[in-house]
Short mmCIF file of C-alpha atoms in Angstrom, two decimals:
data_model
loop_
_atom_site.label_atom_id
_atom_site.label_comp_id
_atom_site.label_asym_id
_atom_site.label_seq_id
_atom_site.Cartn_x
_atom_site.Cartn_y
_atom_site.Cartn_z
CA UNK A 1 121.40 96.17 92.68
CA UNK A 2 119.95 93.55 89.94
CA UNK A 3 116.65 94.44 89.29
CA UNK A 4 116.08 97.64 91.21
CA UNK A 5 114.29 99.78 89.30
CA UNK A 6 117.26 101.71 86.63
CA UNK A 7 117.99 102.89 83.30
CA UNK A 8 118.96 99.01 82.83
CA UNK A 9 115.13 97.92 83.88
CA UNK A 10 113.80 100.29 81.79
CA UNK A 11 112.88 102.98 84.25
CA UNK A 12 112.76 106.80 82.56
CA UNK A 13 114.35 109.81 83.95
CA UNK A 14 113.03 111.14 86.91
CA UNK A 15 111.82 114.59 87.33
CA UNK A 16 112.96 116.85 90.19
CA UNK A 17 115.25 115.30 92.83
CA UNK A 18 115.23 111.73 93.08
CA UNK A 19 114.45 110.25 96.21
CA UNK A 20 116.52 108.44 98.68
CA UNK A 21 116.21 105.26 99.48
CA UNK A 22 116.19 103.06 102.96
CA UNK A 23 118.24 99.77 103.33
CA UNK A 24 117.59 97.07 105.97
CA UNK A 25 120.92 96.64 108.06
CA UNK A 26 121.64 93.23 106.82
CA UNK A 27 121.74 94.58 103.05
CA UNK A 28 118.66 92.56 101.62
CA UNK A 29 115.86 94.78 101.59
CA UNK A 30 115.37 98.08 100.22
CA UNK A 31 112.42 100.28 100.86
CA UNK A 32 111.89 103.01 98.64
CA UNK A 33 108.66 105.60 97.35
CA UNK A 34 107.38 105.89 93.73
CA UNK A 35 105.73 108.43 92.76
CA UNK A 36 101.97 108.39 92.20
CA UNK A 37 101.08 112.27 92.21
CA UNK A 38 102.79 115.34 93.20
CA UNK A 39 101.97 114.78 97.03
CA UNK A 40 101.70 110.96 97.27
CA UNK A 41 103.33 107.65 96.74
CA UNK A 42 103.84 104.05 96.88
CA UNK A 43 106.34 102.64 99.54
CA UNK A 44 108.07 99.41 98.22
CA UNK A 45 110.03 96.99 99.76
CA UNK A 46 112.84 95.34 97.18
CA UNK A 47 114.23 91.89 97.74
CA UNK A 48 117.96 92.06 96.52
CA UNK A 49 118.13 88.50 97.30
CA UNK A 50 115.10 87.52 95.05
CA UNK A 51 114.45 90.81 92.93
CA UNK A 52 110.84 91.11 93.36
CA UNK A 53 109.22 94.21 95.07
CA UNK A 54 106.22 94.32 97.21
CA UNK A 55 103.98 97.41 97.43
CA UNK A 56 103.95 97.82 101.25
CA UNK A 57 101.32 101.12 101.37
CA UNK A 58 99.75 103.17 98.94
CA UNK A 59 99.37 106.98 99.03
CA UNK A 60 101.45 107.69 101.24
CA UNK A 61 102.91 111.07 101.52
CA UNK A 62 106.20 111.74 99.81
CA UNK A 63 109.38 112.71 101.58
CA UNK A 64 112.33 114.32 99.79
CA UNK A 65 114.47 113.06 102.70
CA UNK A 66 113.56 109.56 101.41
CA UNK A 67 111.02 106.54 103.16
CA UNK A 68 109.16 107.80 106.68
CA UNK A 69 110.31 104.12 107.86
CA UNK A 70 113.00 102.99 110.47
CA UNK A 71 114.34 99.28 110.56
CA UNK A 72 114.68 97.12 113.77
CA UNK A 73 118.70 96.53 114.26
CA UNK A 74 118.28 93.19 112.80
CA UNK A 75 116.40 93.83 109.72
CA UNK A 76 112.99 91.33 110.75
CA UNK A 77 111.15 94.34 111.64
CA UNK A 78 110.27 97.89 110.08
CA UNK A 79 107.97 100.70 110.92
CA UNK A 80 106.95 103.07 108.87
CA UNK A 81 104.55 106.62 109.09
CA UNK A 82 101.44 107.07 107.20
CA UNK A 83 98.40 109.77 107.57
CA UNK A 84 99.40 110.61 111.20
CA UNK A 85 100.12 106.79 112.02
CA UNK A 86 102.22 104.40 112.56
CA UNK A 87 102.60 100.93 111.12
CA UNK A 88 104.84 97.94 111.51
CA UNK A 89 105.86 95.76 108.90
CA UNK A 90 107.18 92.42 109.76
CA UNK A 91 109.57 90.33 107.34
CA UNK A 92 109.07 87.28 108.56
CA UNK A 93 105.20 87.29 108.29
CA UNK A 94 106.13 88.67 104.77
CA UNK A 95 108.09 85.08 103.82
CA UNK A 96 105.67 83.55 104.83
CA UNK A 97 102.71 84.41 103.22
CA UNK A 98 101.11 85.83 106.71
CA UNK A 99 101.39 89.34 106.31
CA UNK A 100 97.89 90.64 107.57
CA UNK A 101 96.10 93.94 106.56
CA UNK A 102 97.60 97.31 107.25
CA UNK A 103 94.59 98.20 109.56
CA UNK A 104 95.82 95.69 112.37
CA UNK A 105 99.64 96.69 111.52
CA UNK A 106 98.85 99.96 113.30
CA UNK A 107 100.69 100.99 116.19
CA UNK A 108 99.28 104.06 117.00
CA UNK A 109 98.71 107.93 116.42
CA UNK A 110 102.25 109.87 115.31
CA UNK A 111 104.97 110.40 112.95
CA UNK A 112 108.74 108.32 112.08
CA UNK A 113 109.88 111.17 114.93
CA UNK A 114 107.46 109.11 117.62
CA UNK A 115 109.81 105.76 117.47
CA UNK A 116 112.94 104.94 117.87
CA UNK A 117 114.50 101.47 117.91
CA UNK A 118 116.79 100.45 120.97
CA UNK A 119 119.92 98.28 120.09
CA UNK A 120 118.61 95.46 121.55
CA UNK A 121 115.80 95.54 119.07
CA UNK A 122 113.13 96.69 121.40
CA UNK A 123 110.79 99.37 119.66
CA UNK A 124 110.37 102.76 121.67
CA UNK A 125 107.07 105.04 120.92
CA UNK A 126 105.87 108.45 122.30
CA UNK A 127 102.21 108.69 122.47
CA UNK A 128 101.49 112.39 124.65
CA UNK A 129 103.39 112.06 127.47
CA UNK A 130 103.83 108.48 128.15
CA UNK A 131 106.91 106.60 126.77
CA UNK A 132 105.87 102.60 125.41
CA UNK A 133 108.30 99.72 125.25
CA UNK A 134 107.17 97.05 122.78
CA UNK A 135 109.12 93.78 121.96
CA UNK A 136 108.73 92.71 118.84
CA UNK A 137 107.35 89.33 119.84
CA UNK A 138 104.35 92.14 121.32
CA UNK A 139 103.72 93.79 118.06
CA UNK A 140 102.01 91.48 116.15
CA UNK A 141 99.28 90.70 119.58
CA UNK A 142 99.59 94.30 120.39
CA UNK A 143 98.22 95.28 117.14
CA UNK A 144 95.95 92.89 116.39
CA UNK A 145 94.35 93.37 119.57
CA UNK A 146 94.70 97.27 119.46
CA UNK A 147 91.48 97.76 120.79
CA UNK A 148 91.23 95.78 123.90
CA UNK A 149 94.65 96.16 124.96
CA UNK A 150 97.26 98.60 125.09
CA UNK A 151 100.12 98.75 122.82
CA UNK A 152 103.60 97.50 124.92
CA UNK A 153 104.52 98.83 128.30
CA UNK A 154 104.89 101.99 130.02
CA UNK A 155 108.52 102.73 130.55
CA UNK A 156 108.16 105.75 131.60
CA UNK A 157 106.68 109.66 130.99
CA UNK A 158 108.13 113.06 129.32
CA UNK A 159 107.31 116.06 130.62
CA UNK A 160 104.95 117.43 128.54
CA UNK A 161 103.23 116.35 125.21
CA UNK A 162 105.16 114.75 122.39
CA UNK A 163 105.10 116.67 118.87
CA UNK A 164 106.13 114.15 116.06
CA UNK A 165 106.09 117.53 113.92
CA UNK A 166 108.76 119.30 115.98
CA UNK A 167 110.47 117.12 118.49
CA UNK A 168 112.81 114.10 118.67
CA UNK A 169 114.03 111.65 120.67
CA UNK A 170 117.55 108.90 121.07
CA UNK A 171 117.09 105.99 123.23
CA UNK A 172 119.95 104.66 125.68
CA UNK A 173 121.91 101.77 124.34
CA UNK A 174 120.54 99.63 127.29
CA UNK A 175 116.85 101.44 127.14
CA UNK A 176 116.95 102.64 130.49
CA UNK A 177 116.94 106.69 129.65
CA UNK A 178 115.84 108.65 126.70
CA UNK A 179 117.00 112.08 125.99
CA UNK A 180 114.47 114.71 124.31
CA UNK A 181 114.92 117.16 121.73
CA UNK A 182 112.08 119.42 122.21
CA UNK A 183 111.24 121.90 119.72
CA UNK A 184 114.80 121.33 117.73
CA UNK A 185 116.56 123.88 120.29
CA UNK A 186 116.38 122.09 124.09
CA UNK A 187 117.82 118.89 124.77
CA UNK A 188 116.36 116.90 128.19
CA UNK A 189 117.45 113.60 129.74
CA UNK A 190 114.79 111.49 130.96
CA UNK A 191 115.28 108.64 132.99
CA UNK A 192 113.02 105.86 131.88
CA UNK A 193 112.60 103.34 134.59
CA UNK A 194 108.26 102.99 134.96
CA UNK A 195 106.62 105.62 137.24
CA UNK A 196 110.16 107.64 136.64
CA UNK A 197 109.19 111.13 136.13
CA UNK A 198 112.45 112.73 136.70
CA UNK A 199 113.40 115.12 133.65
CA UNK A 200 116.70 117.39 133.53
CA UNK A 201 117.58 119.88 131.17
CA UNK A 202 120.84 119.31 130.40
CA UNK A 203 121.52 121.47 126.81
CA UNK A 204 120.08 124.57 125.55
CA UNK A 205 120.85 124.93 121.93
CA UNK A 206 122.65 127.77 120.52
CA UNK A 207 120.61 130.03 118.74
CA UNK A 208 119.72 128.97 114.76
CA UNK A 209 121.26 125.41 115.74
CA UNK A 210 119.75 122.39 115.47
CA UNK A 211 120.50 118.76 116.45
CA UNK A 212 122.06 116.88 113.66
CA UNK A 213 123.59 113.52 115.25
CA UNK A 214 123.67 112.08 118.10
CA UNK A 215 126.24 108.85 119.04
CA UNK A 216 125.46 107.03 122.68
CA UNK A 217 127.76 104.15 123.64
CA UNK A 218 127.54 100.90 125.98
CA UNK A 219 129.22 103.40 128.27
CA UNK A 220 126.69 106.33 128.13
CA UNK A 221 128.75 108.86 126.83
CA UNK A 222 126.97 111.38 124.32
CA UNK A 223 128.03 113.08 121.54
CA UNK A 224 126.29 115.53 120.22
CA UNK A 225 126.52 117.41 116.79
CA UNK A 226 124.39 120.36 115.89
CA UNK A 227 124.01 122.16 112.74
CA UNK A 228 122.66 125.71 111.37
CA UNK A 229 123.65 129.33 110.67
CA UNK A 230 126.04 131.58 112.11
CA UNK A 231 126.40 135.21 110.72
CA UNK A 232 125.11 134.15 107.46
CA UNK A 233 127.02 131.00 107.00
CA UNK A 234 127.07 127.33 107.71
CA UNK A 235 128.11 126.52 111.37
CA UNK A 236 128.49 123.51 113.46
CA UNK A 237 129.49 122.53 116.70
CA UNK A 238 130.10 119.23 119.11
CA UNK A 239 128.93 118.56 122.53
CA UNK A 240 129.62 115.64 124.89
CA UNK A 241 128.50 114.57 128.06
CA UNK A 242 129.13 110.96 130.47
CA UNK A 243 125.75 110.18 131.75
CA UNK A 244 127.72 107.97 134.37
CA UNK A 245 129.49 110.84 135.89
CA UNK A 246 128.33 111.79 139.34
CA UNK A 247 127.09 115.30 138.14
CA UNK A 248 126.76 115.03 133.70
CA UNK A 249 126.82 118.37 131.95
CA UNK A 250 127.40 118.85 128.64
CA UNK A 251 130.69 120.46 127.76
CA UNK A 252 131.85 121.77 123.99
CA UNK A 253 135.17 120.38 122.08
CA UNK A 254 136.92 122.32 119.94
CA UNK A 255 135.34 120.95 116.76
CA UNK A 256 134.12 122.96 113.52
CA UNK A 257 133.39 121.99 110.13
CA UNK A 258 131.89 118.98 111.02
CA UNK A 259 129.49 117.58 108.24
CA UNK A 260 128.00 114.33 110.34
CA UNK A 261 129.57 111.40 112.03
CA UNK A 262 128.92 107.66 113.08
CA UNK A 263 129.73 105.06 115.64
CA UNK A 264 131.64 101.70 114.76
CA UNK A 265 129.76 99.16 115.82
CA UNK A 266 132.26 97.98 118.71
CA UNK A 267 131.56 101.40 119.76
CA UNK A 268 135.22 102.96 120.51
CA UNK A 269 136.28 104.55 117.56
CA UNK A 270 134.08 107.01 115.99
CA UNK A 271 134.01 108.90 111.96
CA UNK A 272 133.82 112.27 111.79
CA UNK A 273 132.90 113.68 108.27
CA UNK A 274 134.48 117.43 107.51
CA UNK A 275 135.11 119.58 105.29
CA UNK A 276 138.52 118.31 104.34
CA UNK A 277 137.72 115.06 105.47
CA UNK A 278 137.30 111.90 107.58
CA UNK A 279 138.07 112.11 111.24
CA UNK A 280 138.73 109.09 113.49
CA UNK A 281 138.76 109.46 116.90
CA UNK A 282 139.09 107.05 119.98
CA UNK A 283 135.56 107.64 121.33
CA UNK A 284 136.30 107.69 125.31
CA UNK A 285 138.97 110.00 124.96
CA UNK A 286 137.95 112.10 121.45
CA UNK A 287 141.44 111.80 120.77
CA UNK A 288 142.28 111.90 117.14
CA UNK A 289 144.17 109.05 115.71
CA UNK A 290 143.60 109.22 111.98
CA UNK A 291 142.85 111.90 109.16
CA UNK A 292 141.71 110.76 106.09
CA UNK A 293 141.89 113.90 103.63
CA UNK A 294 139.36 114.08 100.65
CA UNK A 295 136.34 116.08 99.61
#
């Protein structure tokens, strides 16, 4: 991109790995960490429309899996985790010279893991036990206000303390259930309508597997890949479930070798990445219907 930091700008050789970098969904923005000491960093937001950068937050702690930041679905929003906290970042107060300090951009205590962004652009956060839904017309009051009134609205509770560190959560496409990845190894569903305090296990994990991706469609069906170790080597396996089935339970396909996979954005065809290559299937049925062959 013209005038991201490069060999072309200037920029020496990196030592180590170099880390990845976040872009907003509509392609403009690009967040990304520079290093200030072994530990800590800068996070910087790039215009590729304008090519300046803007530092967003200083020292914060590095990530070899790239920015701690998520972006809203369409791009006028980020959030972003900083010494145990959570921020929000909003582009539009950015254009226009309103941007206010990073002490009243603070959402609350956590990590990235505590939020998750619903596809209608409503911002989901885990604070103990107690599930918020926050608008983003809410954020900016919300914050600013942090200490007379609570941040968003309950939407409902988990069943037992939230660890940023160790858990995880996905968020319906319509926000009306969550489900839970506790510890990396259990998977719950919890239904999210307020004073809902319902929780099912649905998936135990097999052992030295971990949750990878996770697609959800308009229609609520699941799917589920998890990654690890099996007898010494590199393992994977698929899971799927219809929420809207009288009695869901997760059932297993077939599938190995699967490196990740994505949803199209009309939501009935999905990618599967393998070993040998790309995987489409029809997303109702899993049925395959094209094989792309590559490394």
């Amino acid at each position: 991109v013209p005038g991201f930091p490069s060999f072309l700008t200037g920029k020496e050789a990196q030592i180590g790995k170099i880390l990845p970098v976040l872009a907003s969904p509509d392609g403009r923005y690009v967040l990304h960490l520079e290093s200030a000491t072994a530990a800590y960093g800068d996070l910087l937001l790039f215009d590729a429309e304008t090519g300046k950068s803007e530092t967003v937050s200083r020292r914060v702690e590095l990530s070899m899996g790239g920015p701690e930041a998520a972006w809203s679905p369409d791009s006028r929003f980020f959030v972003y985790a900083k010494a145990g906290q959570v921020h929000y970042f909003s582009l539009e107060q950015y254009r226009g010279s309103r941007l206010v300090a990073e002490s009243y951009r603070r959402i609350g205590d956590g990590g990235i893991a505590s939020v998750r962004w619903a596809a209608g652009g409503d911002l989901f956060y885990l604070s103990g036990t107690i599930v918020y839904r926050i608008t983003g017309a809410e954020l900016f009051a919300r914050t600013l206000y942090q200490d007379i009134l609570r941040i968003g609205r309950i939407a409902g509770r988990i069943p037992f303390d939230f660890d940023p560190s160790f858990d995880g959560f996905w968020i319906a496409p319509d926000g009306k259930a969550l489900l839970l990845n506790a510890g990396g190894g259990n998977i719950f569903l919890c239904p999210l309508p307020a004073g809902e305090s319902r929780t099912l296990p649905y998936l135990y994990l097999p052992r030295g597997m971990r949750a990878a991706d996770l697609l959800w469609d308009r229609n609520d069906i699941v799917t589920l890949l998890v990654r690890g170790t099996k007898d010494g080597a590199g393992a994977s396996a698929v899971f799927r479930i219809d929420l809207s089935a009288a009695n869901p339970g997760f059932s297993r396909t077939s599938d190995s070798g699967v490196l990740g996979m994505t949803l199209s954005p009309g939501g009935d065809r999905a990618a599967l990445m393998t070993e040998t290559g790309i995987d489409i299937r029809e997303y109702r049925s899993w049925k395959s219907l094209l094989v792309i062959p590559g490394e």
